[in-house]
Amino acid sequence: MSRAHRVHEEPALAEARIDLAAIRANTARLRDAAGSAEVMAVVKADGYGHGMVPCARAALAGGATWIGVARMHEALALRAAGIGSRILAWLLGPGDDWAAAVAAGIELSAGDLWAVEAATRAAPAAGRPGLLHLKIDTGLGRGGASPAHWPALLETAARAEASGHVRVVGIWSHLAHADSPGHPESDRQVEHFRDAVALARKAGLRPEVLHLANSAATLDLPQTHFDLVRPGIALFGLSPVPEAAEPAALGLRPAMTLTARLVSVKRVPAGHGVSYGHHYRTPRETTLALIPLGYADGVPRHASGVGPLLAVGRQRTVAGTVCMDQFVVDLGDDTAAAGDEIVLFGPGDRGEPGAEDWARAAGTLSYEIVTRIGARVPRTYTGGSDPEEH
């Protein structure tokens, strides 16, 4: 029995419905955009809130050949779930279980000397060499070796490779302005990246894959594709360049629909204060409905009074302050009852707002809207088999 069927029989107070067919189709669209490059599907942060394992499977079915995550424990969880593709993890610490990752064939980022040394130490216990992707900071100013420290990282990695304890299989970096089409910094970063690769080859390293492109660059900057692209947010049907293009214009379909069921509906007089601080007062006699989602579930408190939703056939906004577990919507004279479904965001099929509309209302990114949906909100899956059946 599918999760979707179980939800129909036992309605939840709220749920995030994930369309796996949309993820497969989005991956195929990105695969086409990547040209000759392979696709690494980035499913960090529990698949951007959509569910890491089922989304990884859907992306692989859609044409991805690699999976990317931030944390080592995410990579190990994917292996434990039976994901056999190449997996890269990049936000690592000295306290991580490097031996377990090396033994599982997880490929690991190294932008510091200590990371190369950690992989080297782990290799004997793991019984195989550590697979490293050396990271160069080409201008983002975040992770990766600075140009001044790059030669030392290359020297250390070359020694470790000569010892048989590691293999340098990749070189990579991350773009700072890919979501700003035409920004000159992207071309500068490509030049810096090529220079770093040339130095690596001069040091005797022969990486299999070079990779630089995120979602926006996969879709718009072919000069950044190299051997492998790393789309994340676009896999889930959200635009990486919302100021320039909506998802549909990019050939993408949002995969998450967030719904809830009304738990209270009541008639109140004009001038009635609503929620903490009474920042909203009813302009006339009206109907108020209570929705059992709040900032503990990921509904942004910054969207108080402005967050959009579809209720009783019309788009409306949050009435008053978003609370920890609940918020209120003013239905006017429309009729509703406890148990009726409302839609906070989705692909727009029923006229509902999208995650990007919530992002604009809250002054943030659609990435944050979907990733912050909390564990109290069950994920259900359509467009494919129940992930628990595999």
XYZ file of N, CA, C and O in Angstrom, residues 101-196:
384
model
N 33.627 5.868 6.266
C 33.340 6.459 4.960
C 34.253 5.893 3.881
O 33.810 5.561 2.774
N 35.537 5.785 4.193
C 36.475 5.224 3.216
C 36.101 3.771 2.914
O 36.085 3.347 1.745
N 35.767 3.006 3.930
C 35.396 1.604 3.726
C 34.145 1.475 2.862
O 34.008 0.512 2.092
N 33.231 2.452 2.979
C 31.989 2.416 2.210
C 32.144 2.985 0.805
O 31.164 3.045 0.050
N 33.351 3.407 0.451
C 33.569 3.972 -0.868
C 33.007 5.356 -1.052
O 32.792 5.813 -2.187
N 32.753 6.073 0.056
C 32.296 7.454 -0.029
C 33.460 8.332 -0.490
O 34.575 8.217 0.035
N 33.216 9.190 -1.439
C 34.243 10.113 -1.891
C 34.163 11.378 -1.037
O 33.065 11.842 -0.702
N 35.323 11.905 -0.672
C 35.394 12.915 0.379
C 36.138 14.146 -0.106
O 37.162 14.043 -0.794
N 35.630 15.299 0.287
C 36.285 16.552 -0.077
C 37.437 16.845 0.879
O 37.351 16.582 2.082
N 38.492 17.409 0.317
C 39.633 17.830 1.130
C 40.092 19.199 0.647
O 40.574 19.335 -0.475
N 39.917 20.187 1.502
C 40.382 21.529 1.197
C 41.434 22.006 2.164
O 41.889 23.145 2.095
N 41.813 21.115 3.095
C 42.810 21.415 4.119
C 43.746 20.213 4.267
O 43.362 19.071 3.994
N 44.938 20.467 4.764
C 45.902 19.386 4.946
C 45.380 18.316 5.894
O 45.604 17.120 5.686
N 44.674 18.737 6.961
C 44.223 17.766 7.950
C 43.278 16.743 7.317
O 43.243 15.575 7.741
N 42.497 17.146 6.309
C 41.552 16.226 5.684
C 42.284 15.147 4.890
O 41.899 13.966 4.913
N 43.325 15.541 4.173
C 44.140 14.545 3.464
C 44.756 13.577 4.467
O 44.778 12.354 4.266
N 45.247 14.118 5.572
C 45.865 13.275 6.594
C 44.843 12.344 7.243
O 45.140 11.174 7.541
N 43.607 12.831 7.453
C 42.562 11.987 8.038
C 42.228 10.826 7.116
O 42.053 9.675 7.566
N 42.141 11.088 5.817
C 41.863 10.015 4.863
C 43.027 9.023 4.804
O 42.823 7.809 4.701
N 44.241 9.544 4.896
C 45.429 8.679 4.874
C 45.443 7.739 6.069
O 45.731 6.538 5.941
N 45.119 8.277 7.248
C 45.091 7.441 8.454
C 43.971 6.413 8.404
O 44.096 5.310 8.949
N 42.863 6.775 7.761
C 41.701 5.882 7.736
C 41.888 4.703 6.789
O 41.269 3.646 6.969
N 42.722 4.873 5.776
C 42.816 3.873 4.714
C 43.225 2.482 5.199
O 42.608 1.483 4.811
N 44.240 2.333 6.045
C 44.627 0.973 6.464
C 43.505 0.224 7.169
O 43.283 -0.962 6.902
N 42.795 0.913 8.064
C 41.692 0.256 8.770
C 40.548 -0.070 7.823
O 39.852 -1.086 7.988
N 40.348 0.792 6.820
C 39.255 0.582 5.878
C 39.589 -0.492 4.849
O 38.688 -1.068 4.226
N 40.880 -0.734 4.643
C 41.287 -1.735 3.676
C 41.209 -1.275 2.245
O 41.218 -2.106 1.312
N 41.158 0.024 2.026
C 41.108 0.570 0.675
C 41.549 2.025 0.734
O 41.486 2.658 1.793
N 41.987 2.610 -0.372
C 42.409 4.011 -0.344
C 41.220 4.967 -0.226
O 40.113 4.660 -0.688
N 41.471 6.095 0.405
C 40.464 7.141 0.454
C 40.355 7.827 -0.894
O 41.362 8.096 -1.553
N 39.134 8.121 -1.321
C 38.873 8.771 -2.605
C 38.617 10.250 -2.351
O 37.615 10.610 -1.716
N 39.524 11.094 -2.806
C 39.485 12.508 -2.451
C 39.173 13.404 -3.639
O 39.643 13.178 -4.756
N 38.376 14.447 -3.358
C 38.151 15.558 -4.275
C 38.777 16.786 -3.618
O 38.288 17.249 -2.575
N 39.852 17.280 -4.185
C 40.524 18.440 -3.610
C 39.752 19.696 -3.972
O 39.394 19.918 -5.139
N 39.515 20.534 -2.959
C 38.713 21.741 -3.183
C 39.579 22.985 -3.148
O 40.314 23.221 -2.195
N 39.434 23.802 -4.184
C 40.130 25.080 -4.284
C 39.121 26.208 -4.125
O 38.034 26.169 -4.700
N 39.452 27.195 -3.320
C 38.610 28.394 -3.184
C 38.947 29.335 -4.342
O 39.992 29.977 -4.347
N 38.057 29.378 -5.327
C 38.293 30.220 -6.504
C 37.685 31.605 -6.379
O 37.740 32.391 -7.326
N 37.083 31.906 -5.213
C 36.528 33.242 -5.047
C 35.310 33.347 -4.167
O 34.879 34.452 -3.840
N 34.733 32.205 -3.756
C 33.559 32.273 -2.883
C 33.947 32.710 -1.474
O 33.140 33.310 -0.756
N 35.183 32.410 -1.060
C 35.611 32.807 0.273
C 34.993 31.982 1.368
O 34.787 32.461 2.488
N 34.712 30.735 1.056
C 34.093 29.845 2.035
C 35.037 28.659 2.226
O 36.163 28.834 2.660
N 34.632 27.442 1.895
C 35.512 26.295 2.036
C 36.518 26.193 0.904
O 36.412 26.867 -0.125
N 37.502 25.315 1.087
C 38.509 25.090 0.063
C 39.813 25.797 0.365
O 39.859 26.777 1.110
N 40.883 25.288 -0.230
C 42.201 25.886 -0.029
C 42.299 27.207 -0.769
O 41.856 27.333 -1.913
N 42.888 28.188 -0.125
C 43.150 29.452 -0.807
C 44.246 29.232 -1.840
O 45.027 28.277 -1.744
N 44.341 30.084 -2.866
C 45.409 29.922 -3.854
C 46.798 29.849 -3.223
O 47.655 29.084 -3.697
N 47.010 30.591 -2.131
C 48.324 30.566 -1.493
C 48.635 29.212 -0.868
O 49.802 28.807 -0.795
N 47.591 28.490 -0.414
C 47.797 27.207 0.254
C 47.576 26.015 -0.677
O 47.789 24.871 -0.278
N 47.133 26.266 -1.890
C 46.853 25.195 -2.836
C 48.096 24.334 -3.135
O 48.005 23.100 -3.121
N 49.273 24.930 -3.408
C 50.450 24.087 -3.686
C 50.776 23.124 -2.555
O 51.152 21.963 -2.807
N 50.638 23.559 -1.300
C 50.928 22.668 -0.173
C 49.916 21.534 -0.102
O 50.272 20.385 0.215
N 48.645 21.827 -0.400
C 47.623 20.781 -0.408
C 47.925 19.764 -1.506
O 47.824 18.550 -1.288
N 48.324 20.257 -2.671
C 48.656 19.353 -3.771
C 49.843 18.464 -3.418
O 49.838 17.252 -3.689
N 50.873 19.044 -2.796
C 52.060 18.274 -2.416
C 51.707 17.182 -1.413
O 52.148 16.031 -1.532
N 50.883 17.553 -0.410
C 50.486 16.570 0.599
C 49.653 15.462 -0.028
O 49.834 14.270 0.275
N 48.737 15.837 -0.922
C 47.885 14.840 -1.567
C 48.696 13.927 -2.482
O 48.452 12.707 -2.543
N 49.669 14.490 -3.189
C 50.496 13.673 -4.083
C 51.323 12.653 -3.288
O 51.478 11.495 -3.713
N 51.840 13.060 -2.133
C 52.587 12.124 -1.282
C 51.675 11.002 -0.788
O 52.051 9.830 -0.766
N 50.469 11.388 -0.367
C 49.532 10.385 0.139
C 49.118 9.425 -0.968
O 48.947 8.217 -0.732
N 48.965 9.952 -2.168
C 48.606 9.086 -3.295
C 49.757 8.129 -3.610
O 49.538 6.939 -3.886
N 50.977 8.623 -3.563
C 52.137 7.774 -3.831
C 52.267 6.651 -2.803
O 52.759 5.558 -3.114
N 51.791 6.903 -1.587
C 51.842 5.878 -0.545
C 50.772 4.809 -0.723
O 50.801 3.777 -0.041
N 49.812 5.065 -1.598
C 48.724 4.127 -1.829
C 47.542 4.296 -0.899
O 46.573 3.535 -0.976
N 47.595 5.303 -0.032
C 46.529 5.475 0.956
C 45.365 6.323 0.449
O 44.276 6.271 1.031
N 45.580 7.127 -0.564
C 44.489 7.916 -1.137
C 44.604 7.901 -2.652
O 45.672 7.621 -3.216
N 43.494 8.222 -3.290
C 43.465 8.516 -4.716
C 42.767 9.850 -4.898
O 41.663 10.046 -4.362
N 43.383 10.757 -5.599
C 42.748 12.040 -5.902
C 41.926 11.842 -7.166
O 42.472 11.738 -8.272
N 40.614 11.749 -6.999
C 39.723 11.448 -8.128
C 39.015 12.686 -8.660
O 38.396 12.630 -9.725
N 39.081 13.804 -7.923
C 38.382 14.988 -8.383
C 39.020 16.270 -7.884
O 39.756 16.278 -6.888
N 38.752 17.350 -8.600
C 39.083 18.706 -8.158
C 37.827 19.538 -8.364
O 37.152 19.432 -9.397
N 37.524 20.378 -7.361
C 36.260 21.097 -7.457
C 36.324 22.441 -6.769
O 37.274 22.751 -6.044
N 35.294 23.248 -7.027
C 35.129 24.539 -6.378
C 33.652 24.911 -6.453
O 32.828 24.118 -6.942
N 33.319 26.096 -5.946
C 31.912 26.508 -5.895
C 31.798 27.968 -6.321
O 32.636 28.795 -5.957
N 30.749 28.254 -7.095
C 30.565 29.596 -7.657
C 29.871 30.532 -6.673
O 28.998 30.121 -5.904
N 30.229 31.797 -6.746
C 29.655 32.810 -5.859
C 28.477 33.549 -6.478
O 27.579 34.007 -5.772
N 28.456 33.681 -7.826
C 27.455 34.531 -8.480
C 26.737 33.834 -9.621
O 26.262 34.498 -10.542
N 26.619 32.501 -9.557
C 25.959 31.787 -10.651
C 24.501 32.202 -10.804
O 23.929 32.114 -11.892
N 23.869 32.659 -9.702
C 22.472 33.074 -9.774
C 22.307 34.510 -10.266
O 21.193 35.035 -10.262
N 23.394 35.117 -10.716
C 23.350 36.452 -11.317
C 23.863 36.327 -12.747
O 25.074 36.467 -12.995
N 22.981 36.015 -13.713
C 23.431 35.781 -15.086
C 24.268 36.942 -15.627
O 23.914 38.110 -15.460
N 25.400 36.588 -16.228
C 26.267 37.602 -16.806
C 27.255 38.221 -15.843
O 28.038 39.089 -16.245
N 27.250 37.812 -14.579
C 28.173 38.409 -13.618
C 29.609 38.031 -13.983
O 29.917 36.846 -14.171
N 30.516 38.994 -14.084
C 31.887 38.691 -14.521
C 32.668 37.804 -13.563
O 33.642 37.163 -13.967
N 32.262 37.735 -12.290
C 32.992 36.921 -11.328
C 32.958 35.440 -11.707
O 33.904 34.693 -11.413
N 31.879 35.001 -12.355
C 31.800 33.590 -12.738
C 32.907 33.226 -13.716
O 33.564 32.184 -13.576
N 33.146 34.083 -14.707
C 34.232 33.814 -15.652
C 35.591 33.874 -14.968
O 36.490 33.082 -15.283
N 35.748 34.789 -14.022
C 37.009 34.855 -13.284
C 37.230 33.576 -12.488
O 38.350 33.056 -12.416
N 36.159 33.060 -11.882
C 36.307 31.824 -11.116
C 36.663 30.642 -12.022
O 37.434 29.766 -11.624
N 36.105 30.611 -13.224
C 36.469 29.554 -14.169
C 37.965 29.625 -14.487
O 38.663 28.594 -14.512
N 38.490 30.827 -14.689
C 39.922 30.995 -14.969
C 40.768 30.523 -13.794
O 41.768 29.801 -13.970
N 40.371 30.920 -12.578
C 41.115 30.494 -11.391
C 41.065 28.970 -11.244
O 42.056 28.335 -10.837
N 39.914 28.399 -11.553
C 39.759 26.947 -11.454
C 40.683 26.244 -12.448
O 41.379 25.273 -12.089
N 40.717 26.720 -13.669
C 41.601 26.112 -14.679
C 43.071 26.217 -14.241
O 43.847 25.276 -14.423
N 43.437 27.341 -13.661
C 44.814 27.505 -13.179
C 45.124 26.494 -12.074
O 46.219 25.900 -12.034
N 44.162 26.296 -11.174
C 44.364 25.350 -10.078
C 44.502 23.925 -10.599
O 45.326 23.134 -10.107
